[in-house]
Amino acid sequence: MKQQNSTNNSFCVGFIGLGLIGGSIAKSIRRVYPNTEILGFDVDQVALNTALQEGTLNKSVTSIEAMNHCDYIFLCAPVHYNIAYLPILKSIIKESCILTDVGSVKNDIYDAIHQNHLDEYFIGGHPMVGSERSGYDAASDRLIENAYYFITPSSSVKQEKVEEYRTFLEDLGAIPIIYSPSEHDEITAYISHIPHVIASALVNLVASKEDENGMLRQLAAGGFKDITRIASSNPVVWEHILLSNPHHIATGLRTFIQELEDMTAAIEKNEARQIYSFFDTAKDYRNSIPEHATGVIRMNYEVYVDIPDEPGAVAKVTNILAEHQINLKNMGITHNREDNEGVLRLCFYTNEDAVTATERLMEQQYRIYER
């Protein structure tokens, strides 16, 4: 990063869009480089006001033109909105500025960058993070820490800028990986975009069979809710993503549909070996995925605890966590235990907290089941 000295106030970063990703990166910059000047532009005035009150932003601006002195500009709005801002940026961006985005699709933004002759400024970016929550209120100054971060440089941008940006991301705690825009779009289609479509399709399937008492909703509170968690993501964002990466997503979905058709035929023909192979192959590959890697779909760090059905049982557990300064993100009682043992579900912000909680509770003779 150009700002090697944290006491230097001359370095300026602008954010166009201050939701989950933009807000998290802004907070990370504030934590690592506290004296950086950070400007924010967003149609959500509440988010801007909150960011100002928290000290994440130095200033909220009402026009893109106000970012004419920025050293970095992050495009963090949905991709089609980002594209609409490019003609304005073309007229005000300074020569040394690095223009970047955080979108999970690169094809459309690169076409627009080329059309607006901004190639020499642009280094596409995509942090492999996410959440079922959205907006600035969900932002965290540690969201991109230890997470893979795609860098997709334009062919015209100078290598010195690429290295500067890569170092900057490393300073924020991310793990930069460099791919071409096309390679990036194919990878993210298979590990993020298509899973979101499938998760939502599963939810819609169950919803179509819901009875007047809402019983399916109650019974789905176990493993089904876990595997479809990402279906709670922002529909506006996903509308933009699917329309921006149609080729790779459609190709992958056709392959997935063929997998389902093959499995349907195997079930109808009682082909036990093929059914076994289907699950065995998936199991082996799934078990080969690193346990605690941070991927594009945000992990939940959960443990399940057996507790007796008596007054104060939950309070005893939470008191143990509080005594050891362990931050609890969420908790709940699991009524559907088809996929998980342990009646009390504890959800943590980090894997370290989950491990420490497990150790402390086991010391008190609680039986723990890790997810």
Short mmCIF file of C-alpha atoms in Angstrom, two decimals:
data_model
loop_
_atom_site.label_atom_id
_atom_site.label_comp_id
_atom_site.label_asym_id
_atom_site.label_seq_id
_atom_site.Cartn_x
_atom_site.Cartn_y
_atom_site.Cartn_z
CA MET A 1 0.00 0.00 0.00
CA LYS A 2 1.23 3.49 -0.76
CA GLN A 3 0.55 4.58 2.79
CA GLN A 4 3.48 2.94 4.52
CA ASN A 5 3.31 5.32 7.45
CA SER A 6 0.12 4.97 9.46
CA THR A 7 0.45 8.58 10.60
CA ASN A 8 0.18 9.82 6.99
CA ASN A 9 -3.25 11.37 6.48
CA SER A 10 -2.86 11.95 2.72
CA PHE A 11 -4.00 8.49 1.59
CA CYS A 12 -7.66 8.36 0.59
CA VAL A 13 -9.99 5.44 -0.19
CA GLY A 14 -13.49 5.81 -1.60
CA PHE A 15 -16.35 3.33 -1.35
CA ILE A 16 -19.28 3.32 -3.75
CA GLY A 17 -21.69 1.11 -1.85
CA LEU A 18 -21.36 0.43 1.86
CA GLY A 19 -23.13 -2.87 2.42
CA LEU A 20 -21.75 -6.08 3.89
CA ILE A 21 -18.61 -6.30 1.72
CA GLY A 22 -17.90 -2.60 1.25
CA GLY A 23 -18.54 -1.90 4.91
CA SER A 24 -16.33 -4.79 6.03
CA ILE A 25 -13.39 -3.72 3.86
CA ALA A 26 -13.79 -0.12 5.02
CA LYS A 27 -13.76 -1.29 8.64
CA SER A 28 -10.68 -3.43 7.98
CA ILE A 29 -8.85 -0.43 6.51
CA ARG A 30 -9.83 1.68 9.51
CA ARG A 31 -8.45 -1.01 11.85
CA VAL A 32 -5.17 -1.60 9.98
CA TYR A 33 -4.58 1.96 8.72
CA PRO A 34 -6.47 4.12 11.23
CA ASN A 35 -5.41 7.45 9.70
CA THR A 36 -6.63 6.73 6.19
CA GLU A 37 -9.23 9.13 4.84
CA ILE A 38 -12.27 7.03 3.91
CA LEU A 39 -15.17 8.42 1.86
CA GLY A 40 -18.51 6.70 1.34
CA PHE A 41 -21.26 7.01 -1.25
CA ASP A 42 -24.49 5.04 -0.92
CA VAL A 43 -28.20 5.49 -1.55
CA ASP A 44 -28.74 4.12 1.98
CA GLN A 45 -28.35 7.22 4.14
CA VAL A 46 -28.86 5.22 7.34
CA ALA A 47 -25.83 3.06 6.53
CA LEU A 48 -23.74 6.16 5.83
CA ASN A 49 -24.82 7.82 9.07
CA THR A 50 -24.01 4.69 11.07
CA ALA A 51 -20.59 4.41 9.43
CA LEU A 52 -19.88 8.05 10.24
CA GLN A 53 -20.97 7.65 13.86
CA GLU A 54 -18.80 4.56 14.28
CA GLY A 55 -15.80 6.33 12.76
CA THR A 56 -15.50 4.00 9.77
CA LEU A 57 -16.01 6.92 7.39
CA ASN A 58 -14.44 10.34 7.59
CA LYS A 59 -17.06 11.73 5.25
CA SER A 60 -20.13 10.69 3.29
CA VAL A 61 -20.41 12.24 -0.16
CA THR A 62 -23.44 12.97 -2.29
CA SER A 63 -21.73 12.64 -5.65
CA ILE A 64 -19.13 10.39 -7.28
CA GLU A 65 -17.23 13.49 -8.39
CA ALA A 66 -16.19 14.07 -4.76
CA MET A 67 -13.89 11.03 -5.04
CA ASN A 68 -11.58 12.73 -7.54
CA HIS A 69 -8.63 12.69 -5.11
CA CYS A 70 -8.98 9.05 -4.00
CA ASP A 71 -6.01 6.70 -4.30
CA TYR A 72 -8.25 3.61 -4.27
CA ILE A 73 -11.92 3.46 -5.27
CA PHE A 74 -13.97 0.36 -4.42
CA LEU A 75 -17.09 -0.40 -6.46
CA CYS A 76 -19.27 -2.27 -3.96
CA ALA A 77 -22.77 -1.81 -5.35
CA PRO A 78 -24.53 -4.48 -7.47
CA VAL A 79 -22.66 -4.88 -10.76
CA HIS A 80 -25.16 -3.09 -13.00
CA TYR A 81 -25.15 -0.08 -10.69
CA ASN A 82 -21.35 -0.09 -10.67
CA ILE A 83 -21.36 -0.01 -14.47
CA ALA A 84 -23.65 3.03 -14.47
CA TYR A 85 -21.09 4.96 -12.39
CA LEU A 86 -18.15 4.31 -14.74
CA PRO A 87 -18.69 7.28 -17.11
CA ILE A 88 -18.57 9.62 -14.11
CA LEU A 89 -15.45 7.94 -12.74
CA LYS A 90 -13.78 8.22 -16.15
CA SER A 91 -14.07 12.01 -15.96
CA ILE A 92 -12.67 12.42 -12.43
CA ILE A 93 -10.27 9.54 -11.66
CA LYS A 94 -6.66 10.54 -11.10
CA GLU A 95 -3.83 8.81 -12.97
CA SER A 96 -2.36 6.95 -9.99
CA CYS A 97 -5.71 5.67 -8.69
CA ILE A 98 -6.51 1.96 -8.47
CA LEU A 99 -10.14 1.22 -9.33
CA THR A 100 -11.47 -2.10 -8.10
CA ASP A 101 -14.71 -3.92 -7.41
CA VAL A 102 -15.86 -6.75 -5.13
CA GLY A 103 -18.36 -8.45 -7.42
CA SER A 104 -18.58 -12.21 -7.81
CA VAL A 105 -18.96 -11.88 -11.60
CA LYS A 106 -16.38 -10.19 -13.83
CA ASN A 107 -17.59 -10.47 -17.44
CA ASP A 108 -19.98 -7.49 -17.50
CA ILE A 109 -17.81 -5.14 -15.46
CA TYR A 110 -14.76 -5.83 -17.66
CA ASP A 111 -16.74 -5.15 -20.84
CA ALA A 112 -17.91 -1.86 -19.35
CA ILE A 113 -14.42 -0.96 -18.10
CA HIS A 114 -13.08 -1.45 -21.64
CA GLN A 115 -15.89 0.57 -23.21
CA ASN A 116 -15.14 3.44 -20.83
CA HIS A 117 -11.36 3.24 -21.41
CA LEU A 118 -10.63 2.58 -17.74
CA ASP A 119 -8.52 -0.55 -18.30
CA GLU A 120 -5.27 0.99 -17.03
CA TYR A 121 -6.88 1.75 -13.64
CA PHE A 122 -8.89 -1.40 -13.04
CA ILE A 123 -7.94 -4.43 -10.96
CA GLY A 124 -11.00 -6.56 -10.38
CA GLY A 125 -11.39 -8.05 -6.93
CA HIS A 126 -13.64 -10.57 -5.22
CA PRO A 127 -13.29 -11.54 -1.54
CA MET A 128 -14.47 -15.11 -1.06
CA VAL A 129 -16.69 -14.25 1.83
CA GLY A 130 -20.39 -13.96 2.33
CA SER A 131 -23.22 -14.15 4.79
CA GLU A 132 -26.92 -14.87 4.89
CA ARG A 133 -27.10 -11.37 6.33
CA SER A 134 -26.60 -8.25 4.25
CA GLY A 135 -26.09 -4.53 4.68
CA TYR A 136 -23.69 -2.39 6.67
CA ASP A 137 -25.10 -3.61 10.00
CA ALA A 138 -23.71 -7.07 9.18
CA ALA A 139 -20.24 -5.74 8.27
CA SER A 140 -17.19 -6.82 10.28
CA ASP A 141 -13.61 -5.57 10.34
CA ARG A 142 -12.48 -9.25 10.27
CA LEU A 143 -14.71 -10.53 7.47
CA ILE A 144 -11.93 -10.80 4.87
CA GLU A 145 -9.26 -11.93 7.33
CA ASN A 146 -7.73 -15.30 6.29
CA ALA A 147 -10.14 -15.42 3.35
CA TYR A 148 -9.12 -16.03 -0.25
CA TYR A 149 -9.44 -12.84 -2.30
CA PHE A 150 -9.53 -13.08 -6.10
CA ILE A 151 -7.53 -10.49 -8.04
CA THR A 152 -8.39 -10.28 -11.74
CA PRO A 153 -6.19 -7.55 -13.27
CA SER A 154 -7.05 -6.01 -16.61
CA SER A 155 -4.50 -6.70 -19.33
CA SER A 156 -3.61 -3.00 -19.49
CA VAL A 157 -2.97 -2.28 -15.83
CA LYS A 158 0.66 -1.90 -14.78
CA GLN A 159 2.23 -4.77 -12.85
CA GLU A 160 3.36 -2.33 -10.16
CA LYS A 161 -0.28 -1.52 -9.43
CA VAL A 162 -1.15 -5.21 -9.24
CA GLU A 163 1.65 -5.82 -6.73
CA GLU A 164 0.65 -2.77 -4.72
CA TYR A 165 -2.96 -3.94 -4.52
CA ARG A 166 -1.94 -7.50 -3.65
CA THR A 167 0.22 -6.21 -0.78
CA PHE A 168 -2.59 -3.97 0.39
CA LEU A 169 -4.98 -6.94 0.64
CA GLU A 170 -2.36 -8.97 2.49
CA ASP A 171 -2.01 -6.09 4.96
CA LEU A 172 -5.75 -6.37 5.62
CA GLY A 173 -5.30 -10.08 6.38
CA ALA A 174 -6.72 -11.53 3.15
CA ILE A 175 -5.07 -14.19 0.96
CA PRO A 176 -4.87 -12.84 -2.62
CA ILE A 177 -5.06 -15.25 -5.58
CA ILE A 178 -4.69 -14.08 -9.18
CA TYR A 179 -6.90 -15.44 -11.98
CA SER A 180 -8.18 -14.18 -15.30
CA PRO A 181 -11.73 -12.76 -15.28
CA SER A 182 -13.04 -15.73 -17.30
CA GLU A 183 -11.44 -18.31 -15.00
CA HIS A 184 -12.84 -16.46 -12.00
CA ASP A 185 -16.39 -16.49 -13.37
CA GLU A 186 -16.32 -20.24 -14.05
CA ILE A 187 -14.93 -21.06 -10.60
CA THR A 188 -17.45 -18.90 -8.72
CA ALA A 189 -20.34 -20.23 -10.80
CA TYR A 190 -19.65 -23.76 -9.52
CA ILE A 191 -18.75 -23.05 -5.91
CA SER A 192 -21.13 -20.17 -5.20
CA HIS A 193 -23.70 -19.17 -7.80
CA ILE A 194 -25.09 -22.62 -8.63
CA PRO A 195 -25.24 -23.70 -4.94
CA HIS A 196 -27.32 -20.59 -4.19
CA VAL A 197 -29.76 -21.52 -6.98
CA ILE A 198 -29.98 -25.11 -5.73
CA ALA A 199 -30.50 -24.05 -2.10
CA SER A 200 -33.35 -21.73 -3.10
CA ALA A 201 -34.87 -24.43 -5.30
CA LEU A 202 -34.88 -26.84 -2.33
CA VAL A 203 -36.62 -24.27 -0.16
CA ASN A 204 -39.21 -23.57 -2.87
CA LEU A 205 -39.79 -27.33 -3.27
CA VAL A 206 -40.57 -27.77 0.43
CA ALA A 207 -42.64 -24.57 0.51
CA SER A 208 -44.82 -25.94 -2.30
CA LYS A 209 -45.74 -28.89 -0.08
CA GLU A 210 -46.39 -26.86 3.09
CA ASP A 211 -49.67 -27.64 4.87
CA GLU A 212 -52.05 -25.20 6.52
CA ASN A 213 -50.49 -25.83 9.93
CA GLY A 214 -46.98 -24.97 8.74
CA MET A 215 -45.68 -28.33 9.93
CA LEU A 216 -43.00 -28.70 7.25
CA ARG A 217 -41.53 -25.41 8.39
CA GLN A 218 -41.22 -26.76 11.92
CA LEU A 219 -39.76 -30.12 10.88
CA ALA A 220 -37.26 -28.46 8.53
CA ALA A 221 -35.52 -26.74 11.43
CA GLY A 222 -32.73 -29.34 11.54
CA GLY A 223 -30.33 -30.35 8.79
CA PHE A 224 -32.56 -28.96 6.04
CA LYS A 225 -32.22 -25.46 7.43
CA ASP A 226 -28.44 -25.83 7.59
CA ILE A 227 -28.00 -26.94 3.97
CA THR A 228 -30.33 -24.21 2.69
CA ARG A 229 -28.97 -21.38 4.88
CA ILE A 230 -27.65 -19.46 1.87
CA ALA A 231 -31.18 -19.23 0.44
CA SER A 232 -31.67 -16.33 2.90
CA SER A 233 -29.30 -14.16 0.85
CA ASN A 234 -30.33 -10.85 -0.72
CA PRO A 235 -32.52 -11.59 -3.80
CA VAL A 236 -31.60 -8.32 -5.52
CA VAL A 237 -27.91 -9.19 -5.38
CA TRP A 238 -28.55 -12.68 -6.76
CA GLU A 239 -30.74 -11.39 -9.55
CA HIS A 240 -27.80 -9.26 -10.72
CA ILE A 241 -25.30 -12.12 -10.33
CA LEU A 242 -27.28 -14.66 -12.34
CA LEU A 243 -27.96 -12.19 -15.14
CA SER A 244 -24.25 -11.32 -15.25
CA ASN A 245 -22.85 -14.87 -15.45
CA PRO A 246 -25.45 -16.74 -17.54
CA HIS A 247 -23.19 -19.03 -19.57
CA HIS A 248 -21.27 -20.67 -16.72
CA ILE A 249 -24.32 -20.89 -14.44
CA ALA A 250 -26.60 -22.36 -17.11
CA THR A 251 -23.93 -24.89 -18.14
CA GLY A 252 -23.44 -25.97 -14.54
CA LEU A 253 -27.16 -26.24 -13.85
CA ARG A 254 -27.64 -28.46 -16.92
CA THR A 255 -24.89 -30.73 -15.61
CA PHE A 256 -26.56 -30.78 -12.19
CA ILE A 257 -29.95 -31.58 -13.73
CA GLN A 258 -28.36 -34.50 -15.58
CA GLU A 259 -26.94 -35.75 -12.26
CA LEU A 260 -30.44 -35.66 -10.78
CA GLU A 261 -31.95 -37.40 -13.81
CA ASP A 262 -29.32 -40.14 -13.59
CA MET A 263 -30.05 -40.56 -9.89
CA THR A 264 -33.81 -40.60 -10.50
CA ALA A 265 -33.36 -43.37 -13.08
CA ALA A 266 -31.14 -45.37 -10.70
CA ILE A 267 -33.80 -45.16 -7.98
CA GLU A 268 -36.59 -46.18 -10.33
CA LYS A 269 -34.54 -49.16 -11.60
CA ASN A 270 -33.34 -50.20 -8.13
CA GLU A 271 -29.70 -49.87 -9.17
CA ALA A 272 -28.16 -50.16 -5.72
CA ARG A 273 -24.53 -49.92 -6.88
CA GLN A 274 -25.11 -46.63 -8.73
CA ILE A 275 -26.97 -45.18 -5.76
CA TYR A 276 -24.14 -46.18 -3.43
CA SER A 277 -21.53 -44.74 -5.80
CA PHE A 278 -23.42 -41.43 -6.00
CA PHE A 279 -23.24 -40.93 -2.23
CA ASP A 280 -19.78 -42.46 -1.80
CA THR A 281 -18.15 -40.22 -4.41
CA ALA A 282 -19.76 -37.13 -2.89
CA LYS A 283 -18.73 -38.18 0.62
CA ASP A 284 -15.07 -38.68 -0.37
CA TYR A 285 -14.79 -35.32 -2.13
CA ARG A 286 -16.68 -33.47 0.59
CA ASN A 287 -14.42 -34.96 3.28
CA SER A 288 -11.35 -33.81 1.34
CA ILE A 289 -12.38 -30.15 1.65
CA PRO A 290 -10.29 -28.36 4.34
CA GLU A 291 -12.17 -28.18 7.61
CA HIS A 292 -11.54 -24.56 8.54
CA ALA A 293 -10.81 -22.85 5.23
CA THR A 294 -12.76 -19.66 4.59
CA GLY A 295 -14.62 -20.02 1.31
CA VAL A 296 -17.05 -17.94 -0.67
CA ILE A 297 -19.98 -19.25 1.37
CA ARG A 298 -19.48 -18.10 4.91
CA MET A 299 -19.06 -20.84 7.52
CA ASN A 300 -20.99 -21.20 10.73
CA TYR A 301 -18.94 -22.34 13.71
CA GLU A 302 -21.35 -24.46 15.74
CA VAL A 303 -21.28 -26.99 18.52
CA TYR A 304 -24.16 -28.93 20.03
CA VAL A 305 -24.48 -29.58 23.76
CA ASP A 306 -26.54 -32.13 25.67
CA ILE A 307 -28.31 -30.39 28.57
CA PRO A 308 -31.01 -31.64 30.93
CA ASP A 309 -34.56 -30.36 30.62
CA GLU A 310 -34.58 -28.37 33.85
CA PRO A 311 -34.67 -24.71 34.95
CA GLY A 312 -31.34 -22.89 34.60
CA ALA A 313 -29.71 -25.46 32.31
CA VAL A 314 -29.14 -22.99 29.47
CA ALA A 315 -27.98 -20.27 31.86
CA LYS A 316 -25.28 -22.57 33.28
CA VAL A 317 -23.83 -23.05 29.81
CA THR A 318 -23.88 -19.37 28.92
CA ASN A 319 -22.33 -18.46 32.29
CA ILE A 320 -19.39 -20.79 31.56
CA LEU A 321 -18.86 -19.07 28.21
CA ALA A 322 -19.09 -15.62 29.79
CA GLU A 323 -16.57 -16.52 32.50
CA HIS A 324 -14.03 -17.38 29.79
CA GLN A 325 -14.80 -14.32 27.63
CA ILE A 326 -16.14 -16.43 24.77
CA ASN A 327 -18.32 -14.42 22.40
CA LEU A 328 -21.55 -16.20 21.45
CA LYS A 329 -23.09 -15.28 18.09
CA ASN A 330 -26.36 -17.18 18.40
CA MET A 331 -28.00 -20.08 20.16
CA GLY A 332 -31.13 -22.17 20.00
CA ILE A 333 -32.89 -25.36 21.05
CA THR A 334 -32.85 -28.10 18.40
CA HIS A 335 -36.13 -30.01 18.24
CA ASN A 336 -35.30 -31.86 15.03
CA ARG A 337 -32.24 -33.98 15.85
CA GLU A 338 -32.22 -36.17 12.76
CA ASP A 339 -28.87 -34.78 11.58
CA ASN A 340 -27.29 -33.44 14.78
CA GLU A 341 -26.94 -34.74 18.30
CA GLY A 342 -27.13 -32.31 21.19
CA VAL A 343 -30.20 -30.30 22.08
CA LEU A 344 -28.55 -26.87 22.59
CA ARG A 345 -27.02 -25.30 19.47
CA LEU A 346 -24.26 -22.75 20.07
CA CYS A 347 -23.02 -20.63 17.17
CA PHE A 348 -19.74 -18.65 17.36
CA TYR A 349 -18.04 -15.97 15.29
CA THR A 350 -14.75 -17.84 14.93
CA ASN A 351 -13.49 -21.39 14.93
CA GLU A 352 -11.16 -20.49 17.80
CA ASP A 353 -14.15 -19.54 19.97
CA ALA A 354 -15.90 -22.79 19.07
CA VAL A 355 -12.85 -24.87 20.01
CA THR A 356 -12.33 -23.00 23.30
CA ALA A 357 -16.01 -23.32 24.19
CA THR A 358 -15.86 -27.07 23.54
CA GLU A 359 -12.84 -27.44 25.79
CA ARG A 360 -14.31 -25.39 28.65
CA LEU A 361 -17.69 -27.16 28.54
CA MET A 362 -16.10 -30.61 28.40
CA GLU A 363 -14.12 -29.69 31.53
CA GLN A 364 -17.50 -29.26 33.21
CA GLN A 365 -18.56 -32.74 32.04
CA TYR A 366 -20.88 -31.61 29.26
CA ARG A 367 -21.20 -33.89 26.26
CA ILE A 368 -20.35 -31.94 23.10
CA TYR A 369 -21.00 -32.71 19.46
CA GLU A 370 -19.05 -30.64 16.93
CA ARG A 371 -20.67 -29.91 13.61
#
